[in-house]
PDB file of C-alpha atoms in Angstrom:
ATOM      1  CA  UNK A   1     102.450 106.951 116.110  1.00  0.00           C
ATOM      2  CA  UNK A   2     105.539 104.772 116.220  1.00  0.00           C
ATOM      3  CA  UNK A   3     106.006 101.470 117.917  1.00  0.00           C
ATOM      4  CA  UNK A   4     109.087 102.113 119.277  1.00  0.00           C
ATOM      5  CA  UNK A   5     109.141 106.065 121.596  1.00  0.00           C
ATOM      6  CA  UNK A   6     112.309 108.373 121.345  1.00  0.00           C
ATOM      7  CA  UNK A   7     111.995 111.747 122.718  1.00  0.00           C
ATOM      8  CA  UNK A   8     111.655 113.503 119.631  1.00  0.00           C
ATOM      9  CA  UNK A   9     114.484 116.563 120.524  1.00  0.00           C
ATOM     10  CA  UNK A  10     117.497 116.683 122.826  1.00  0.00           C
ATOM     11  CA  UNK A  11     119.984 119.352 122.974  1.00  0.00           C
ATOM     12  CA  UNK A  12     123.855 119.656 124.750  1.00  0.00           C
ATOM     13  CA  UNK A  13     127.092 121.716 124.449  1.00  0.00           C
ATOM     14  CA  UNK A  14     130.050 119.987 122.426  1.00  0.00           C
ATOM     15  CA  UNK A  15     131.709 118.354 124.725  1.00  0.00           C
ATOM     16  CA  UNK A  16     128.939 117.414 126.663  1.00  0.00           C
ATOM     17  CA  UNK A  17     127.629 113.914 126.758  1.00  0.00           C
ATOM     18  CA  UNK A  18     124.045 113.259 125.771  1.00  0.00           C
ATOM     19  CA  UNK A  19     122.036 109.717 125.456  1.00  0.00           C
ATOM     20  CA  UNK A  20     118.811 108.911 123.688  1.00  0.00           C
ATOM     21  CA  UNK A  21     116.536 106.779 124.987  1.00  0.00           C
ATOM     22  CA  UNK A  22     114.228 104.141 122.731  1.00  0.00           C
ATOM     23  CA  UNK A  23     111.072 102.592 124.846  1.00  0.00           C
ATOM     24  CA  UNK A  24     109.514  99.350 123.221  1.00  0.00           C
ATOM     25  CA  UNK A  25     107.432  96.520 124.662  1.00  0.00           C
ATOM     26  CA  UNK A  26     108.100  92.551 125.106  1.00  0.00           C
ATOM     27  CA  UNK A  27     107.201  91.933 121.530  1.00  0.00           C
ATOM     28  CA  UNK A  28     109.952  94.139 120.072  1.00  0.00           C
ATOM     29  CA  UNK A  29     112.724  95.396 121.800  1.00  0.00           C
ATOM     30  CA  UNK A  30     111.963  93.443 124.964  1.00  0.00           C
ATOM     31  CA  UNK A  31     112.843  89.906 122.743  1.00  0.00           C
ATOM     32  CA  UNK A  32     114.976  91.461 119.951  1.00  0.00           C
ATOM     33  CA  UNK A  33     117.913  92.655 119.466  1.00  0.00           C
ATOM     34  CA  UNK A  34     118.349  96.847 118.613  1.00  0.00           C
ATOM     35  CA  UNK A  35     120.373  99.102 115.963  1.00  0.00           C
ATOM     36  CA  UNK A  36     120.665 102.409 115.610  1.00  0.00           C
ATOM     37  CA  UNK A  37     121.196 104.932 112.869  1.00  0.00           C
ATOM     38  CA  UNK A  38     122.195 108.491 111.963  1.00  0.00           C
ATOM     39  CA  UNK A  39     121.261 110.810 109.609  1.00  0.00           C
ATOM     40  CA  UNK A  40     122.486 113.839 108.697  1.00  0.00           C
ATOM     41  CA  UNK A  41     120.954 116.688 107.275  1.00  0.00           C
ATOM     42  CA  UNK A  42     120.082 115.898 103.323  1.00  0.00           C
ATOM     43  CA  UNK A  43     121.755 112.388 103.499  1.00  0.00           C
ATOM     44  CA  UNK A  44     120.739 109.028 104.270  1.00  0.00           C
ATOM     45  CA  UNK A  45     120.866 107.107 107.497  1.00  0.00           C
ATOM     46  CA  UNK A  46     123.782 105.904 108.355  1.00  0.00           C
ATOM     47  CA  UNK A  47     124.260 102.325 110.818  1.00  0.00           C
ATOM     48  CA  UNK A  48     125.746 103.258 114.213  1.00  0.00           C
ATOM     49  CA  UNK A  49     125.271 100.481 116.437  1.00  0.00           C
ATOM     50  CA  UNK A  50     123.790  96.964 115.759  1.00  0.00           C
ATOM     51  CA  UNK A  51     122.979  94.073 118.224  1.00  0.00           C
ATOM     52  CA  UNK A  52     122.061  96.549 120.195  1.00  0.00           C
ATOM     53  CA  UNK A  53     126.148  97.326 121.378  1.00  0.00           C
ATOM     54  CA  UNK A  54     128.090  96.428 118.324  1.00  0.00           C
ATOM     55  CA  UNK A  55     129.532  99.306 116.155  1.00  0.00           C
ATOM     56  CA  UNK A  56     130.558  98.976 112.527  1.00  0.00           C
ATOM     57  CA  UNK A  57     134.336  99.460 111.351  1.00  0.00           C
ATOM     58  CA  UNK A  58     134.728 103.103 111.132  1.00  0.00           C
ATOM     59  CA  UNK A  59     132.417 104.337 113.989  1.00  0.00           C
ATOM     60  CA  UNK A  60     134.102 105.760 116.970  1.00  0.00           C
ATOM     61  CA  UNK A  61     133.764 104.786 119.761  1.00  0.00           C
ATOM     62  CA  UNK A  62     132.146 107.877 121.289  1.00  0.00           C
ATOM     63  CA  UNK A  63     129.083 105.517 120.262  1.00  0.00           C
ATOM     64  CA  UNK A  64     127.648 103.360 122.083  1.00  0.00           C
ATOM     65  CA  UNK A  65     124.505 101.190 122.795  1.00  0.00           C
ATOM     66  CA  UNK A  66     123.101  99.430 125.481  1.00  0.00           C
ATOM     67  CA  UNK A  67     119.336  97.365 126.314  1.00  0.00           C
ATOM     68  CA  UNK A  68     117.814  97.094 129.173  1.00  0.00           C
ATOM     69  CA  UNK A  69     114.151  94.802 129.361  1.00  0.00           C
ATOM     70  CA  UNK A  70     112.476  96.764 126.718  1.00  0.00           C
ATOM     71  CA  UNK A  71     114.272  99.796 126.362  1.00  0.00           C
ATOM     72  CA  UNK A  72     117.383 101.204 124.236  1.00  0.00           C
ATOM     73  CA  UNK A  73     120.070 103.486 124.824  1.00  0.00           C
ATOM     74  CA  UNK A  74     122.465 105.418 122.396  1.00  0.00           C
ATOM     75  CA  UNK A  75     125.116 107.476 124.354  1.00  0.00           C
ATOM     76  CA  UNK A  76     127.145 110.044 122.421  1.00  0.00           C
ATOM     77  CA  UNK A  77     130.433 111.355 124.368  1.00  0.00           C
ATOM     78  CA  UNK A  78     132.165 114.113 123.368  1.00  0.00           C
ATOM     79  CA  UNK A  79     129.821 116.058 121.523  1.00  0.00           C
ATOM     80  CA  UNK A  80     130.614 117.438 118.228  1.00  0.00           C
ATOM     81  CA  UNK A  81     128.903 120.144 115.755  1.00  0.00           C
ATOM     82  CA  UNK A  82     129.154 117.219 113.204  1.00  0.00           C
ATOM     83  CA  UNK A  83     126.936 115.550 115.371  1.00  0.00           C
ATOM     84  CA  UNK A  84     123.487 117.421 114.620  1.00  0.00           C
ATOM     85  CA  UNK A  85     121.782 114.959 113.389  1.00  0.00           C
ATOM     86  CA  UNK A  86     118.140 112.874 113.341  1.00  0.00           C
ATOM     87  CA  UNK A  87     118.660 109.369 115.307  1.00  0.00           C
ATOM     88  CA  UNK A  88     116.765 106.270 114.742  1.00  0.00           C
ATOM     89  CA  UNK A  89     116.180 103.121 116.583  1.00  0.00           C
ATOM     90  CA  UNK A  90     115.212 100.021 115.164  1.00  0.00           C
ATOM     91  CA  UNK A  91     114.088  96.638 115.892  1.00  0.00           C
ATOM     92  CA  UNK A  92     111.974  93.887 114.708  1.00  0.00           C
ATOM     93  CA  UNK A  93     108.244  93.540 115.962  1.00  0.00           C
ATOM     94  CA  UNK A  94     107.218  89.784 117.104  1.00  0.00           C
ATOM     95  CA  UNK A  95     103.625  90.471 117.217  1.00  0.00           C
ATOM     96  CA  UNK A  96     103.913  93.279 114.076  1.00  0.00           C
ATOM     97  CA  UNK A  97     106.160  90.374 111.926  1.00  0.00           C
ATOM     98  CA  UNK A  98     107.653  93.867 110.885  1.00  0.00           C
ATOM     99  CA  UNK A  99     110.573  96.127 111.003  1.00  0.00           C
ATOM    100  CA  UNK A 100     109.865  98.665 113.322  1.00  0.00           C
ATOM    101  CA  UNK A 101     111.615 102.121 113.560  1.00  0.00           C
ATOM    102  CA  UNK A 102     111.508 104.872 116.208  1.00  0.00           C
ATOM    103  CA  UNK A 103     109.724 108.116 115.857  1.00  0.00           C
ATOM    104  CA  UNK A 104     113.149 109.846 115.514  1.00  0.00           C
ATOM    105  CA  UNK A 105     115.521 112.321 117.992  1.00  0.00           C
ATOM    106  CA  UNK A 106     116.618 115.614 116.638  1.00  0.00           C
ATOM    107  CA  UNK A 107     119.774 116.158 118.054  1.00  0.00           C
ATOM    108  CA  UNK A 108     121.385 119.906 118.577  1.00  0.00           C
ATOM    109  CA  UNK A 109     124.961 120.532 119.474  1.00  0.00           C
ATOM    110  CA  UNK A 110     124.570 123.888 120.744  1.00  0.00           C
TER     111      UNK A 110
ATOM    112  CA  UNK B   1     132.449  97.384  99.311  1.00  0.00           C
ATOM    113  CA  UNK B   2     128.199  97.530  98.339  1.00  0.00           C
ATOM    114  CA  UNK B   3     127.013 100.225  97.105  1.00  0.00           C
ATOM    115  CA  UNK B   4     123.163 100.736  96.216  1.00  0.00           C
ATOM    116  CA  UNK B   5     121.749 102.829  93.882  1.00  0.00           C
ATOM    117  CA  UNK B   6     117.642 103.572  93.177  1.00  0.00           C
ATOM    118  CA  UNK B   7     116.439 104.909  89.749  1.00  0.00           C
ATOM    119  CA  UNK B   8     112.882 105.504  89.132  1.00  0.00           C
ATOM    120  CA  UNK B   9     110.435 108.324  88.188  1.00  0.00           C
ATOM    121  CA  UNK B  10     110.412 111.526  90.429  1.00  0.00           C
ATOM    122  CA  UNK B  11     106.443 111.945  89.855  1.00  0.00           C
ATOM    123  CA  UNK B  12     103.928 109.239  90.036  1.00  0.00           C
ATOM    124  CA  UNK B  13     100.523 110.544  89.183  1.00  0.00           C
ATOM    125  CA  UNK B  14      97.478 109.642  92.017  1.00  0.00           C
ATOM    126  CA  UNK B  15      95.893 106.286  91.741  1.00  0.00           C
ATOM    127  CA  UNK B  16      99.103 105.118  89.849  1.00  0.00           C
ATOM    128  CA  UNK B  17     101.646 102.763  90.769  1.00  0.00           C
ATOM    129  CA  UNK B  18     105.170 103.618  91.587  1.00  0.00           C
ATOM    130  CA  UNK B  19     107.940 102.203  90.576  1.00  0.00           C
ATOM    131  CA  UNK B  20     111.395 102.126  91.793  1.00  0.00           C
ATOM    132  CA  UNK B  21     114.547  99.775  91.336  1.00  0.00           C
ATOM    133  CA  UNK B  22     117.541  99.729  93.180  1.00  0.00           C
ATOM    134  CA  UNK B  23     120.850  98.544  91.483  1.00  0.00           C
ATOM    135  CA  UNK B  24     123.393  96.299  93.859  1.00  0.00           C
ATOM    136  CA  UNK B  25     127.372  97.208  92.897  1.00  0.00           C
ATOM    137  CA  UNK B  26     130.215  95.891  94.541  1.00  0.00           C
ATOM    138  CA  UNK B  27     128.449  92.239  95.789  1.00  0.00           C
ATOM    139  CA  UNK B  28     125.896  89.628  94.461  1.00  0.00           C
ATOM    140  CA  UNK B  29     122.042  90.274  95.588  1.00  0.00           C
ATOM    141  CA  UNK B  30     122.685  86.615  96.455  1.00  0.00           C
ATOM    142  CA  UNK B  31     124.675  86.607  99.072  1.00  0.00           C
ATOM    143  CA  UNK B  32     123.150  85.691 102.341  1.00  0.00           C
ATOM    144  CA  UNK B  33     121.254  89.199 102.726  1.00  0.00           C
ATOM    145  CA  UNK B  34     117.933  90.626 102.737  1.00  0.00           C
ATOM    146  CA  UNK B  35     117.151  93.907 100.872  1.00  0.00           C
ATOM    147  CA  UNK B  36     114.937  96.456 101.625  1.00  0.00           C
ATOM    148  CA  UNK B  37     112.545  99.350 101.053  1.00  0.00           C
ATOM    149  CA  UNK B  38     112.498 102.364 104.049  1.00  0.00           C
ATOM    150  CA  UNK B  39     110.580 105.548 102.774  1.00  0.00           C
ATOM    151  CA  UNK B  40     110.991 109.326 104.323  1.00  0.00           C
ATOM    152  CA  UNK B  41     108.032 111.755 103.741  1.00  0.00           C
ATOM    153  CA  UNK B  42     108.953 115.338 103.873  1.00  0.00           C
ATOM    154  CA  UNK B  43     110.204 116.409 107.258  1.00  0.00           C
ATOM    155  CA  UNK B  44     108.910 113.272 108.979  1.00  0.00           C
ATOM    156  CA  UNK B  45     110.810 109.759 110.393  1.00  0.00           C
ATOM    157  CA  UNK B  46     111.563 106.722 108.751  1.00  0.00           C
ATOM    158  CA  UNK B  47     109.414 104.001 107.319  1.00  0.00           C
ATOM    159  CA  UNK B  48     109.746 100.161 106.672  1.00  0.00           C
ATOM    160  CA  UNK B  49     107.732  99.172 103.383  1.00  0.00           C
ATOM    161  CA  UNK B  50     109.440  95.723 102.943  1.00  0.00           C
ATOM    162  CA  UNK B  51     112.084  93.039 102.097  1.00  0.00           C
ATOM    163  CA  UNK B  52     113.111  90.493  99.876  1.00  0.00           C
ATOM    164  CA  UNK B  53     115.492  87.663  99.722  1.00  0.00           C
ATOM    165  CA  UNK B  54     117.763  86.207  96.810  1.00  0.00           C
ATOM    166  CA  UNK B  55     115.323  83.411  96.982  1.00  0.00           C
ATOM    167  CA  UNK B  56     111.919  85.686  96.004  1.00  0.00           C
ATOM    168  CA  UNK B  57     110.554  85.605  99.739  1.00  0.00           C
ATOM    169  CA  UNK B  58     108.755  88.742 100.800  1.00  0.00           C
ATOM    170  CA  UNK B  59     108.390  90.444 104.262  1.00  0.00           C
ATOM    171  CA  UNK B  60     105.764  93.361 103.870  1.00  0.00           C
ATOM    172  CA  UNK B  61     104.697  96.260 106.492  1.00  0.00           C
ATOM    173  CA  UNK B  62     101.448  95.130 107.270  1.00  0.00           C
ATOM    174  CA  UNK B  63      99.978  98.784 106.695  1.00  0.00           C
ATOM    175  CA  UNK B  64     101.382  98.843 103.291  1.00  0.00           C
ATOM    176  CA  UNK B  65     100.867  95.233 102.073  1.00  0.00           C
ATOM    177  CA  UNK B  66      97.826  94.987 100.501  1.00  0.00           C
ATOM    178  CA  UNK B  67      99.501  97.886  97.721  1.00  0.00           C
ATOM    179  CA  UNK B  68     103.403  96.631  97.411  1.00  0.00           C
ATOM    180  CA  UNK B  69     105.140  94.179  95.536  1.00  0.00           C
ATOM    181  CA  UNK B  70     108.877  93.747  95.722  1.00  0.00           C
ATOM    182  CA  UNK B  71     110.722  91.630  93.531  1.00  0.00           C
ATOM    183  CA  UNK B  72     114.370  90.824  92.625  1.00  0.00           C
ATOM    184  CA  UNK B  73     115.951  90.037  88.934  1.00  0.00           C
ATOM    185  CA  UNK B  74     119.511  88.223  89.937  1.00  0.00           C
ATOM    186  CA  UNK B  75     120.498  88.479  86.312  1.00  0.00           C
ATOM    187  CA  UNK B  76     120.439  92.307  86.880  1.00  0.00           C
ATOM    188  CA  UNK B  77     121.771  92.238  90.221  1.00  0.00           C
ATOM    189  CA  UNK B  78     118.997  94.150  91.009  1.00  0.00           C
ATOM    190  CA  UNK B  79     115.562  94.749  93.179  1.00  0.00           C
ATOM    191  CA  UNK B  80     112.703  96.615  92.817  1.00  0.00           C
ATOM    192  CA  UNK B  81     109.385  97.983  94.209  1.00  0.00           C
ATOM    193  CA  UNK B  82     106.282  99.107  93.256  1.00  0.00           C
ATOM    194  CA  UNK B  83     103.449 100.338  95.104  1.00  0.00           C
ATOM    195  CA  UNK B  84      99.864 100.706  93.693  1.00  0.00           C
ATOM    196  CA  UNK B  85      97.128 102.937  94.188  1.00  0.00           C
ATOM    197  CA  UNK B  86      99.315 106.125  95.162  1.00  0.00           C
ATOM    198  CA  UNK B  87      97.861 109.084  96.887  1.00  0.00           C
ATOM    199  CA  UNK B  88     100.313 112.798  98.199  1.00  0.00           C
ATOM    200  CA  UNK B  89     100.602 110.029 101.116  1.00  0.00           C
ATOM    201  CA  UNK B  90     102.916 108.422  99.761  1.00  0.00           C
ATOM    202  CA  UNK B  91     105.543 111.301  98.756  1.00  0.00           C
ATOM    203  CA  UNK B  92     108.599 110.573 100.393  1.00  0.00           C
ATOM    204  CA  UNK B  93     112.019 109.722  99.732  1.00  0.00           C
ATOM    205  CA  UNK B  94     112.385 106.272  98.944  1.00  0.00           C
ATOM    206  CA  UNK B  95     116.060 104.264  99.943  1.00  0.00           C
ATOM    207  CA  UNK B  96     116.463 100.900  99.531  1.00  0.00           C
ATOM    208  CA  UNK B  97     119.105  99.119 101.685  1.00  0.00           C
ATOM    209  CA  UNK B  98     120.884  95.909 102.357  1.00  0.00           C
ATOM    210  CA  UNK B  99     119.473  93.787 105.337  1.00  0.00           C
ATOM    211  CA  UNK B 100     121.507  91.809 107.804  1.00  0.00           C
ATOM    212  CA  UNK B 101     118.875  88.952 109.870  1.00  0.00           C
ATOM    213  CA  UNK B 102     119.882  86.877 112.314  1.00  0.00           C
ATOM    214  CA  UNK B 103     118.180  84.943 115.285  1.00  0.00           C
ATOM    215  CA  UNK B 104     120.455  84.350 118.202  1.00  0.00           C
ATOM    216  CA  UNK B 105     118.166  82.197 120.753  1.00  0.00           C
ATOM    217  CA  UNK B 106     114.949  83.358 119.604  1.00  0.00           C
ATOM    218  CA  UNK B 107     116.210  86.767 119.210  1.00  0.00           C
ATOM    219  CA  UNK B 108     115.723  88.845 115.923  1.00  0.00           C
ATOM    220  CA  UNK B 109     118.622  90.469 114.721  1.00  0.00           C
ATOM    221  CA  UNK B 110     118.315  92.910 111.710  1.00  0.00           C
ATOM    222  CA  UNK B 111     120.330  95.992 110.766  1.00  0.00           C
ATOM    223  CA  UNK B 112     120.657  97.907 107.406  1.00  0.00           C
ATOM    224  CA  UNK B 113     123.837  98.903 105.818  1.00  0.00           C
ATOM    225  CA  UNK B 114     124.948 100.186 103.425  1.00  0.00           C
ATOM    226  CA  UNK B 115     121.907 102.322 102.021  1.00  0.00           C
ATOM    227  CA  UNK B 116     121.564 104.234  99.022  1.00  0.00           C
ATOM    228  CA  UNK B 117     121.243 107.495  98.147  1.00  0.00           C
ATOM    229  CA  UNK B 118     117.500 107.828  98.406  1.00  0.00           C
ATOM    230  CA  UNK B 119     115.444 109.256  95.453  1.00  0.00           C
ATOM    231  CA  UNK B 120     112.410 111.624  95.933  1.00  0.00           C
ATOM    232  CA  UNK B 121     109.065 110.013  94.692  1.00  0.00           C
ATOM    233  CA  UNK B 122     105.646 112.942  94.254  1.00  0.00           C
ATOM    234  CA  UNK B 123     102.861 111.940  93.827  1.00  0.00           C
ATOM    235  CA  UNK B 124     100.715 114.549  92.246  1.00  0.00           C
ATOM    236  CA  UNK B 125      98.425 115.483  89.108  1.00  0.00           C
TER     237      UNK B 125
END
């Protein structure tokens, strides 16, 4: 059972926007600050977003992130094939004094 | 640019420990950074084991602490981990990463990047 709760499948046409949602409490994502990650089939995660809105050089910007109180939001626009993927949320755990990751959302671009 | 890249035996025998050590190219494991351990079992999400600094302090998962050790060799550019008392638990893919922490105002930032590979770790007689 994870700390942090993503639904654990979504689905949506290319094209189509989709966003995943990442529920925490006050003692994680409530007080901290949130990245998220992708990972393709057979590879490893990649970073996404950090500081809960930032994105690395070299991500588009068809990703974003947003926080509100103690929940997380990665939003996808414009849907690709090449965007079937697992996501991951992540934050750090006051009470845990741990990393904490999310449970995981399979993502299908159907 | 970073690169990471973990070596280690695929098979660790139960009630052994498992060892794993991830080479740093490309930057010194002393820059300002944290490096960690996050393990994938088979078909399931991702796990935090631990971290360690330049400096040879140690942030652990508190479910996996009493069984880990991670330490770094500078003169190798290099980190490792090893986790005692293995049972099929404890299969997984095993990728170490570079960590970035900051606090802004009492708030904990940390993000991972880049990663390596991952290597596959079974446990099994």
């Amino acid at each position: 059972q994870s700390v942090l709760t993503q639904p654990p499948s979504m689905s949506a046409a290319p094209g189509q926007k989709v966003t995943i949602s990442c529920s925490g409490s006050t003692s994680n994502i409530g007080n901290n600050y949130v990245s998220w990650y992708q990972q393709l089939p057979g590879t490893a995660p990649k970073l996404l977003i950090y500081d809960n809105i930032q994105r690395p050089s070299g991500i588009p910007d068809r990703f974003s992130g947003s926080k509100s109180g103690t929940s997380a939001t990665l939003g996808i626009t414009g849907l690709q094939t090449g965007d079937e993927a697992h996501y991951y949320c992540v934050t750090w755990d006051f009470s845990l004094s741990a990393v904490v990751f999310g449970g995981g959302t399979n993502l299908t671009v159907l | 640019q970073v690169q990471l890249q973990e070596s280690g035996p695929g098979l660790v025998k139960p009630s052994g420990t498992l060892s794993l050590t991830c080479a740093v190219s490309g930057g010194s494991i002393s820059s300002s950074n944290w490096w960690s351990w996050v393990r994938q079992p088979p078909g399931k999400g991702l796990e935090w084991i631990g971290e360690i600094y330049h400096s040879g302090s140690t942030n652990y998962n508190p479910s996996l602490k009493s069984r880990v050790t991670i330490s770094v060799d500078k003169s190798k550019n290099q980190f490792s981990l090893n986790l005692n008392s293995v049972t099929a638990a404890d299969t997984a893919v095993y990728y170490c990463a570079r960590g970035r922490h900051t606090a802004v105002a009492g708030s904990a930032s940390i993000w991972f990047h880049p990663w390596g590979q991952g290597t596959l770790v079974t446990v099994s007689s």
